[in-house]
PDB file of C-alpha atoms in Angstrom:
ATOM      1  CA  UNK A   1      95.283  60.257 112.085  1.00  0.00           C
ATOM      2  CA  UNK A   2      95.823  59.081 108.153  1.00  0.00           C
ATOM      3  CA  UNK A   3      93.715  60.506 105.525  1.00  0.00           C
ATOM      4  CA  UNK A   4      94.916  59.303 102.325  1.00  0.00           C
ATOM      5  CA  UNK A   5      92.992  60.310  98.621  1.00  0.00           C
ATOM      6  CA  UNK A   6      94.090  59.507  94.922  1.00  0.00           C
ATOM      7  CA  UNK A   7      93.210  61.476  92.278  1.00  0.00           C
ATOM      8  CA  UNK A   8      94.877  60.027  88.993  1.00  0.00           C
ATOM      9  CA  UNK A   9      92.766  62.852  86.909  1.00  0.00           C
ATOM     10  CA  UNK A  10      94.694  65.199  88.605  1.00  0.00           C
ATOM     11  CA  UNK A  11      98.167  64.381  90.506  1.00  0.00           C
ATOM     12  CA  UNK A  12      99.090  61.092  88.148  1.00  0.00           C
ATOM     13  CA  UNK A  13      99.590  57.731  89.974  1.00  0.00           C
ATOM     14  CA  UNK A  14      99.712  59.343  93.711  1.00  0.00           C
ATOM     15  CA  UNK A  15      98.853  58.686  96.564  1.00  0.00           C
ATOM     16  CA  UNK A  16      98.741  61.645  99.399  1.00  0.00           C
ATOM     17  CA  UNK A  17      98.438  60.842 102.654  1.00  0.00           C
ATOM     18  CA  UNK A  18      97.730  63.416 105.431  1.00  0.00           C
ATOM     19  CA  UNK A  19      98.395  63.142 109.049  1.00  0.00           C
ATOM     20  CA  UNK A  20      98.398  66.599 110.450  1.00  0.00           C
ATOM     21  CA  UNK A  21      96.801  69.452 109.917  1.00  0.00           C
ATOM     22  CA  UNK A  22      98.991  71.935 107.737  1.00  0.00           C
ATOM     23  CA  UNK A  23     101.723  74.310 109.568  1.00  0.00           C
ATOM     24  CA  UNK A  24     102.948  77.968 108.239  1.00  0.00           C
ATOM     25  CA  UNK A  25     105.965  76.781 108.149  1.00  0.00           C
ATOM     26  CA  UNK A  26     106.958  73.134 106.274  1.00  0.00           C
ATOM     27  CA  UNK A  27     109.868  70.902 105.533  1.00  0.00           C
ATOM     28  CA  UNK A  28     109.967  68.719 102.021  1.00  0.00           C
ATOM     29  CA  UNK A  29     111.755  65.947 102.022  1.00  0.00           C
ATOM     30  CA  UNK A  30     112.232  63.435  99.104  1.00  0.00           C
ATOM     31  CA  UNK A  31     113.523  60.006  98.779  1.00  0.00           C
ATOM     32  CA  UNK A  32     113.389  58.016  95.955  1.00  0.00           C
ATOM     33  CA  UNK A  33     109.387  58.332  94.993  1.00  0.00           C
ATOM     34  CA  UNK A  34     108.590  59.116  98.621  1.00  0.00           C
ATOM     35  CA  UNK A  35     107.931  62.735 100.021  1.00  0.00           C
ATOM     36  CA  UNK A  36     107.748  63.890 103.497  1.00  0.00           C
ATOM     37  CA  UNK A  37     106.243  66.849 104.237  1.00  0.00           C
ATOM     38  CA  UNK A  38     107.147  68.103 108.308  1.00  0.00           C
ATOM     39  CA  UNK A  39     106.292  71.149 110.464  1.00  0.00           C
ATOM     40  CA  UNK A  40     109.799  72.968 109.867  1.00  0.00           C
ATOM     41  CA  UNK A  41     109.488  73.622 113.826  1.00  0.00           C
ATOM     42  CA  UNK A  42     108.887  70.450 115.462  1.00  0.00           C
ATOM     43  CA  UNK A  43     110.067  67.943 112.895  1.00  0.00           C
ATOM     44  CA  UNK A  44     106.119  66.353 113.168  1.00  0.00           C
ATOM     45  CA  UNK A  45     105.091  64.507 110.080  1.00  0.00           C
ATOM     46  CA  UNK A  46     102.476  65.863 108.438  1.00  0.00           C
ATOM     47  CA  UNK A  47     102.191  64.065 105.476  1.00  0.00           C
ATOM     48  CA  UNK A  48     103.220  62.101 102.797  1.00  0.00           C
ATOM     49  CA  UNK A  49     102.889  61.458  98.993  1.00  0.00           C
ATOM     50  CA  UNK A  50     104.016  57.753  97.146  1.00  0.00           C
ATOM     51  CA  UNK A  51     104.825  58.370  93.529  1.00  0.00           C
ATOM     52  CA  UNK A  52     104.000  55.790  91.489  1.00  0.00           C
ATOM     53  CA  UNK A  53     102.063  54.184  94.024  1.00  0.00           C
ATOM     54  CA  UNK A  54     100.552  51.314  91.864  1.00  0.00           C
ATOM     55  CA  UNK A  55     103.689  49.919  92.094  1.00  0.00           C
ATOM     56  CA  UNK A  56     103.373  49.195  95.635  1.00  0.00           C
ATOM     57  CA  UNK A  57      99.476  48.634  95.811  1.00  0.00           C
ATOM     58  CA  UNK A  58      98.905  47.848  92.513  1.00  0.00           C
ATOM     59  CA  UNK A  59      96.030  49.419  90.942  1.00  0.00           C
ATOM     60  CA  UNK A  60      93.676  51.923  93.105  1.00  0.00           C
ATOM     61  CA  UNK A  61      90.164  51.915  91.353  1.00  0.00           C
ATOM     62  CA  UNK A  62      89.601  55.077  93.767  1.00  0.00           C
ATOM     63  CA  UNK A  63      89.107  58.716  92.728  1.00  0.00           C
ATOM     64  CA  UNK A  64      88.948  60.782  96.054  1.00  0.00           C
ATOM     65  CA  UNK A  65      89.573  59.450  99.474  1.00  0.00           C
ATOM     66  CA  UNK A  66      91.071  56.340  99.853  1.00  0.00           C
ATOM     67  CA  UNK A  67      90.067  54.002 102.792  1.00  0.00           C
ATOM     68  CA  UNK A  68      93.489  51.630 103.081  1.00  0.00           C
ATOM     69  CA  UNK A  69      93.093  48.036 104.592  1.00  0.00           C
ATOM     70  CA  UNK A  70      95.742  46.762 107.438  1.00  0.00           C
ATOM     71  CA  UNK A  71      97.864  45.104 104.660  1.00  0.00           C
ATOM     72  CA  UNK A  72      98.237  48.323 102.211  1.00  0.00           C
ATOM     73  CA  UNK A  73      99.019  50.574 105.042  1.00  0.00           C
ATOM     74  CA  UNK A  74     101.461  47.793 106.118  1.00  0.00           C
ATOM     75  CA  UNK A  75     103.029  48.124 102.215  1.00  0.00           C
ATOM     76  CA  UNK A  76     103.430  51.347 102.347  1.00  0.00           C
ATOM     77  CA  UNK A  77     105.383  51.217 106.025  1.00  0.00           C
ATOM     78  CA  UNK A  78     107.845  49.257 104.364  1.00  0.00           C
ATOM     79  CA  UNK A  79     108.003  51.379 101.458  1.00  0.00           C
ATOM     80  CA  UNK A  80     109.081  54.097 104.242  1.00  0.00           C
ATOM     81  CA  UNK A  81     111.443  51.495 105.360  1.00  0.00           C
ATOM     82  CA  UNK A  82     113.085  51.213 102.434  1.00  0.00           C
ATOM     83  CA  UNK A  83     113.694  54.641 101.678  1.00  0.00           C
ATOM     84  CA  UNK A  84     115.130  55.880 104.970  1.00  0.00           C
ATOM     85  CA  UNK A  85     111.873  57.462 106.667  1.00  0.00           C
ATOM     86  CA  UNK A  86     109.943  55.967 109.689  1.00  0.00           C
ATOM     87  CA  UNK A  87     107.146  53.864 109.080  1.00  0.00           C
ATOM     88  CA  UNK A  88     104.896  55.576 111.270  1.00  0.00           C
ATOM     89  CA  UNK A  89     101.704  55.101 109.179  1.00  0.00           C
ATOM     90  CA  UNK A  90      98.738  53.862 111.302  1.00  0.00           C
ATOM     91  CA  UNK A  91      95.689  52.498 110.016  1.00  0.00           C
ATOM     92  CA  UNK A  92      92.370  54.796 110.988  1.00  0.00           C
ATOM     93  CA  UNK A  93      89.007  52.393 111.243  1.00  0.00           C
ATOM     94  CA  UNK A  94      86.885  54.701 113.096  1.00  0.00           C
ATOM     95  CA  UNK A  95      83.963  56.203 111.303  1.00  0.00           C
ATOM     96  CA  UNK A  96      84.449  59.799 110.479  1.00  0.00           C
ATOM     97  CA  UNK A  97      80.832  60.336 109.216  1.00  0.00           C
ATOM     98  CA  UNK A  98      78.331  59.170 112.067  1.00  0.00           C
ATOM     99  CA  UNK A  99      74.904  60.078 113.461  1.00  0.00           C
ATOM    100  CA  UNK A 100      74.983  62.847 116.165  1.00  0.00           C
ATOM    101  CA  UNK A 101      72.240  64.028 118.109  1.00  0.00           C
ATOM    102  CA  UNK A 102      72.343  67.498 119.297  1.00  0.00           C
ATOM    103  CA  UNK A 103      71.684  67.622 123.309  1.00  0.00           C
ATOM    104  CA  UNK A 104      71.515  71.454 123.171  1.00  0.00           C
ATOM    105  CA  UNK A 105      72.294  74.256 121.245  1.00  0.00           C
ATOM    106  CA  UNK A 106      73.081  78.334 122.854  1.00  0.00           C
ATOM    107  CA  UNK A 107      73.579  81.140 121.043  1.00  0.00           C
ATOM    108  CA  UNK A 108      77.401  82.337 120.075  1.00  0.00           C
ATOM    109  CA  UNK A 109      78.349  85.051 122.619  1.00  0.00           C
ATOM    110  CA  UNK A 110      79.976  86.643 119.785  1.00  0.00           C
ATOM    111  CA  UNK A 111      78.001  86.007 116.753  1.00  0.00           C
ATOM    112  CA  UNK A 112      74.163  86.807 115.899  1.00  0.00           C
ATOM    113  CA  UNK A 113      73.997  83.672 113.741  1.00  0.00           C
ATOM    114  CA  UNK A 114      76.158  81.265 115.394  1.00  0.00           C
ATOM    115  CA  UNK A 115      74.757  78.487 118.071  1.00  0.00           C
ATOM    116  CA  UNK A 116      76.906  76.334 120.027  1.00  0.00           C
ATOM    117  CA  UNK A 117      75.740  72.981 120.545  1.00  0.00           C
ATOM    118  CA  UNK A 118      77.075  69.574 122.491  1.00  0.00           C
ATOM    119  CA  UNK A 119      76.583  66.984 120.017  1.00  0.00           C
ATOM    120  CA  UNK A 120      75.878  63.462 120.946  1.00  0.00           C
ATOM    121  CA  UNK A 121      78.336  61.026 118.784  1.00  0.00           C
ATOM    122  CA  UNK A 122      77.629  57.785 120.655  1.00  0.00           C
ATOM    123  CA  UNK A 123      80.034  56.595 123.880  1.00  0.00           C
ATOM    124  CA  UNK A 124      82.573  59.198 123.302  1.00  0.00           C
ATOM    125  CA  UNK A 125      81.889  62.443 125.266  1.00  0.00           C
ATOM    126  CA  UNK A 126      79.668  64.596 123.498  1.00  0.00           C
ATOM    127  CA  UNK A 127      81.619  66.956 121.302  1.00  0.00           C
ATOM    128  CA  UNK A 128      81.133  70.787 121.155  1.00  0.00           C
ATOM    129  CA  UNK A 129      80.530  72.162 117.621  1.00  0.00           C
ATOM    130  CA  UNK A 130      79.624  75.490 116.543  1.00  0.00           C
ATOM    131  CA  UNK A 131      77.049  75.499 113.732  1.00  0.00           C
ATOM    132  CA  UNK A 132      75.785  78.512 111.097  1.00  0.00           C
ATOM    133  CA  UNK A 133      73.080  76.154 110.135  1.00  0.00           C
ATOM    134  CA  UNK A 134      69.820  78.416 110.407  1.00  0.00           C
ATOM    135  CA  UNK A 135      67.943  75.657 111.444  1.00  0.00           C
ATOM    136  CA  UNK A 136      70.164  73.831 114.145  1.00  0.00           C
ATOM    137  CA  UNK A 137      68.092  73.597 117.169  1.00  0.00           C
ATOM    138  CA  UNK A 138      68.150  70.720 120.130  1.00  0.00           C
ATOM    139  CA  UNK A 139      66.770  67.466 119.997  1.00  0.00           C
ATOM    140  CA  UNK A 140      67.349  66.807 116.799  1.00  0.00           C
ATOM    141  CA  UNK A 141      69.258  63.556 114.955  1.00  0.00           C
ATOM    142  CA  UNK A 142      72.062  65.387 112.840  1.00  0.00           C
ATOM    143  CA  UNK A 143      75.084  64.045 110.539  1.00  0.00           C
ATOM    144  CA  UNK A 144      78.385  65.079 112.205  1.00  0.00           C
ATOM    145  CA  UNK A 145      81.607  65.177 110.502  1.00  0.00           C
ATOM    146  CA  UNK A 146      84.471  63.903 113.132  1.00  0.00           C
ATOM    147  CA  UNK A 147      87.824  65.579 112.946  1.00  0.00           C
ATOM    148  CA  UNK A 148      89.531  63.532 110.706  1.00  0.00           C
ATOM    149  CA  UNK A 149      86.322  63.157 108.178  1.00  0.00           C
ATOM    150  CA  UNK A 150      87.393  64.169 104.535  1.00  0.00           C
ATOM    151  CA  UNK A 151      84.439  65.875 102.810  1.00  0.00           C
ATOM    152  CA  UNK A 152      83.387  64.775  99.393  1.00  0.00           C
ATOM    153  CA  UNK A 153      84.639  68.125  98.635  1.00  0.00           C
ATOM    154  CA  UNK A 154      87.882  67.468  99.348  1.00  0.00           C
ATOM    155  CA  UNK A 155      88.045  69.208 102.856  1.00  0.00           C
ATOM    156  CA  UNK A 156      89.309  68.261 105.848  1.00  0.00           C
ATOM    157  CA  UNK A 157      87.748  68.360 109.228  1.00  0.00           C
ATOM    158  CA  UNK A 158      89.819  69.620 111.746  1.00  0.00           C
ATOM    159  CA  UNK A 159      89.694  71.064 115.389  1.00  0.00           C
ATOM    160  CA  UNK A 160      89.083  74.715 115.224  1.00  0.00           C
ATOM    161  CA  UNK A 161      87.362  78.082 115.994  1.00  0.00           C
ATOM    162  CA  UNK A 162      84.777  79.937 115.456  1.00  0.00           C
ATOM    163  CA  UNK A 163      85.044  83.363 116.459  1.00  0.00           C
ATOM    164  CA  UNK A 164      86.606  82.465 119.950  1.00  0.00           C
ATOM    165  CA  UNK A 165      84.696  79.212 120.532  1.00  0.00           C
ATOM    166  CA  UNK A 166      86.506  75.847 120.115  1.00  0.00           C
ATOM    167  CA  UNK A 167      84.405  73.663 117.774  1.00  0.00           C
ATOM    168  CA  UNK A 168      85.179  69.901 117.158  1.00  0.00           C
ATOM    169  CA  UNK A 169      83.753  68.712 114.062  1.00  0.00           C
ATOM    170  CA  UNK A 170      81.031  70.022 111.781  1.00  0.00           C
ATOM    171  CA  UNK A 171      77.367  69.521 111.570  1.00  0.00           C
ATOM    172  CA  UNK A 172      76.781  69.130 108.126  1.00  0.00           C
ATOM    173  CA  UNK A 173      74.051  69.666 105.191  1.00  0.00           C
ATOM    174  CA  UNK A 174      72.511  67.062 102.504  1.00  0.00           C
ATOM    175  CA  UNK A 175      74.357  69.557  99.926  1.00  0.00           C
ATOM    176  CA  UNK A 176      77.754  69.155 101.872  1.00  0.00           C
ATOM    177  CA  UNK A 177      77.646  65.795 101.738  1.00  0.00           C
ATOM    178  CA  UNK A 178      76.270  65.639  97.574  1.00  0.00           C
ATOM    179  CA  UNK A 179      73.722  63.469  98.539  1.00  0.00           C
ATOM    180  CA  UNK A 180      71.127  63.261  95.337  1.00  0.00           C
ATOM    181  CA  UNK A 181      68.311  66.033  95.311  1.00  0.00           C
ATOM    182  CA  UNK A 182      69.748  68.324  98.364  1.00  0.00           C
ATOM    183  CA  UNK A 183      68.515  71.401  98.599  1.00  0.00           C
ATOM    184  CA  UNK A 184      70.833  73.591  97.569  1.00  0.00           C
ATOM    185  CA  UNK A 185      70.866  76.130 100.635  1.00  0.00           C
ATOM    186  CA  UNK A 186      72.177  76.587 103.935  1.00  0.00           C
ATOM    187  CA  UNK A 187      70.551  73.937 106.288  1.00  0.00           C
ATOM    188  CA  UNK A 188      71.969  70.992 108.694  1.00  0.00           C
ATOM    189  CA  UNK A 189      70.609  67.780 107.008  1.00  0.00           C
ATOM    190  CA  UNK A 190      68.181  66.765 109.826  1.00  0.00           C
ATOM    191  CA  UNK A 191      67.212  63.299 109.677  1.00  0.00           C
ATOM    192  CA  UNK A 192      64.347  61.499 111.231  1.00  0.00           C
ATOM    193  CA  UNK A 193      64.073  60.464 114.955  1.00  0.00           C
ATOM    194  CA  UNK A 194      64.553  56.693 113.832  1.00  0.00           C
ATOM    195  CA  UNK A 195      67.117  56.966 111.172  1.00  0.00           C
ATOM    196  CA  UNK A 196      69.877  55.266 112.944  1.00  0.00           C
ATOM    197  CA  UNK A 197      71.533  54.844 116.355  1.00  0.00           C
ATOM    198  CA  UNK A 198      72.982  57.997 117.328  1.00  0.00           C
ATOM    199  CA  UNK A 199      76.911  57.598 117.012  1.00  0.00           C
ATOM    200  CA  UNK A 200      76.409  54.546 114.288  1.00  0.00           C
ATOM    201  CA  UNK A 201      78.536  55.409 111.058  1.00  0.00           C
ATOM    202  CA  UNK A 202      76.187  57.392 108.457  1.00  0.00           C
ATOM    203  CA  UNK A 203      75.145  54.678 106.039  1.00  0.00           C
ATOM    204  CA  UNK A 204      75.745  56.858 102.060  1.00  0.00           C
ATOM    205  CA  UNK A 205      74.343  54.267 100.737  1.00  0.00           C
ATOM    206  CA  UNK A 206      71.109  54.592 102.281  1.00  0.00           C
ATOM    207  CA  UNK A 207      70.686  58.159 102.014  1.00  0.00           C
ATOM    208  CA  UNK A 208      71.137  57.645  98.327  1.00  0.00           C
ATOM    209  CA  UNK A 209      66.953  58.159  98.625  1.00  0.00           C
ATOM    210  CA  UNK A 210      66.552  60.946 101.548  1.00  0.00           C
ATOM    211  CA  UNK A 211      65.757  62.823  99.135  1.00  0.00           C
ATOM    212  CA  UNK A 212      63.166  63.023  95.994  1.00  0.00           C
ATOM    213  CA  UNK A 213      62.622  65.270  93.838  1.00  0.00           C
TER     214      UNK A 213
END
C-alpha cells in the first residue's frame, strides 16, 4: 500500500507518504530530510515524510493526494537509499474508487440501523462492507471506496469494524465524495443501472454533472 498527499498550504514542501494504518505505539526516525515513522513493536514501516521534496521531484502542482508515476516513486527509493533506510516504496495503480454493485444487503445483528452487504467490485471476490446509509438496499450500482482509497476529505479507508462485523471498504455518498450539488444528508450515492461496468474505476470527471441543481 502507498498513499502519498502534499499539502504545501499546510505542511510546507512535504510530501507524506502512508503505508500502514497507524499503531498506538510508533517509532520516529530521521535522516537527513527523510522521516520514518514504524510500529515501535514490529519495526513495520508505516510511513514516511520527504522534506523538501521538490528537490527530488521537482515541483508538485498537487494539493491533496498525490498519485506518483513509476519514475517518482523510483526517486524517492533512492532518496531512501541515500539516507540509510530501505527503499521499500511500491508503486499502487489499482483504482481505489470503483463501481460496486451490492449483491445483498442483511440487517446488523447488533445494530438497528446497520446492514451488511457483499459488494460486487468486479473480478475480485465480492467484499463485505457494513453500511449506515438509510437507503442501501440490494441490487443497486453503488460507489465503493477500496481500502487504500484516500477520501477527498483527507481520510483513509482501512479494514475495520463495525460493531463486531468486519467491513472492507466503504459505500460512499455524493457528499463524501464533494461531488457538485450533493445532497447534503446521509445517503449512499446510487447511480443508475448503466452508469459504468461494475468494478470499472469511478470516472470524477464524469460525475462532475450527476447532479443539478
Amino acid at each position: 500500500m502507498l498513499i502519498t498527499s502534499y499539502n504545501p498550504t499546510e505542511l510546507g514542501d512535504t510530501l507524506i507518504a502512508v503505508l500502514r494504518p497507524d499503531t498506538a505505539s510508533q517509532k520516529v526516525e530521521t535522516h537527513a530530510t527523510v522521516t520514518r515513522i514504524s510500529d515501535e513493536k514490529t519495526d513495520q514501516t508505516l510511513g514516511y515524510n520527504f522534506f523538501n521534496v521538490s528537490e527530488t521531484l521537482g515541483q508538485l502542482d498537487v494539493n491533496g493526494q498525490v498519485h506518483l508515476t513509476a519514475d517518482q516513486v523510483d526517486q524517492l527509493n533512492n532518496l531512501l537509499k541515500t539516507n540509510d533506510f530501505d527503499p521499500e516504496l511500491e508503486q499502487d495503480t489499482d483504482p481505489k474508487f470503483v463501481v460496486g454493485y451490492v449483491a445483498s444487503a442483511e440487517a446488523h445483528p447488533k445494530s438497528d440501523h446497520l446492514q451488511v452487504t457483499k459488494t460486487e467490485v468486479g473480478a475480485d471476490k465480492p467484499l463485505q462492507i457494513v453500511s449506515g446509509s438509510p437507503n442501501m438496499q440490494a441490487d443497486i450500482l453503488v460507489v465503493v471506496a477500496k481500502v487504500g482509497a484516500m477520501m477527498p476529505d483527507g481520510l483513509i479507508i482501512w479494514p475495520g469494524e463495525l460493531r463486531g462485523v468486519e467491513s472492507d471498504g466503504m459505500i460512499v455518498s455524493g457528499r463524501e465524495l464533494q461531488l457538485p450539488n450533493a445532497p447534503q444528508h446521509p445517503g449512499a450515492l446510487i447511480l443508475p443501472a448503466d452508469y459504468q461496468p461494475v468494478g470499472a474505476a469511478f470516472d470524477f470527471k464524469r460525475a462532475q454533472t450527476l447532479f443539478t441543481d
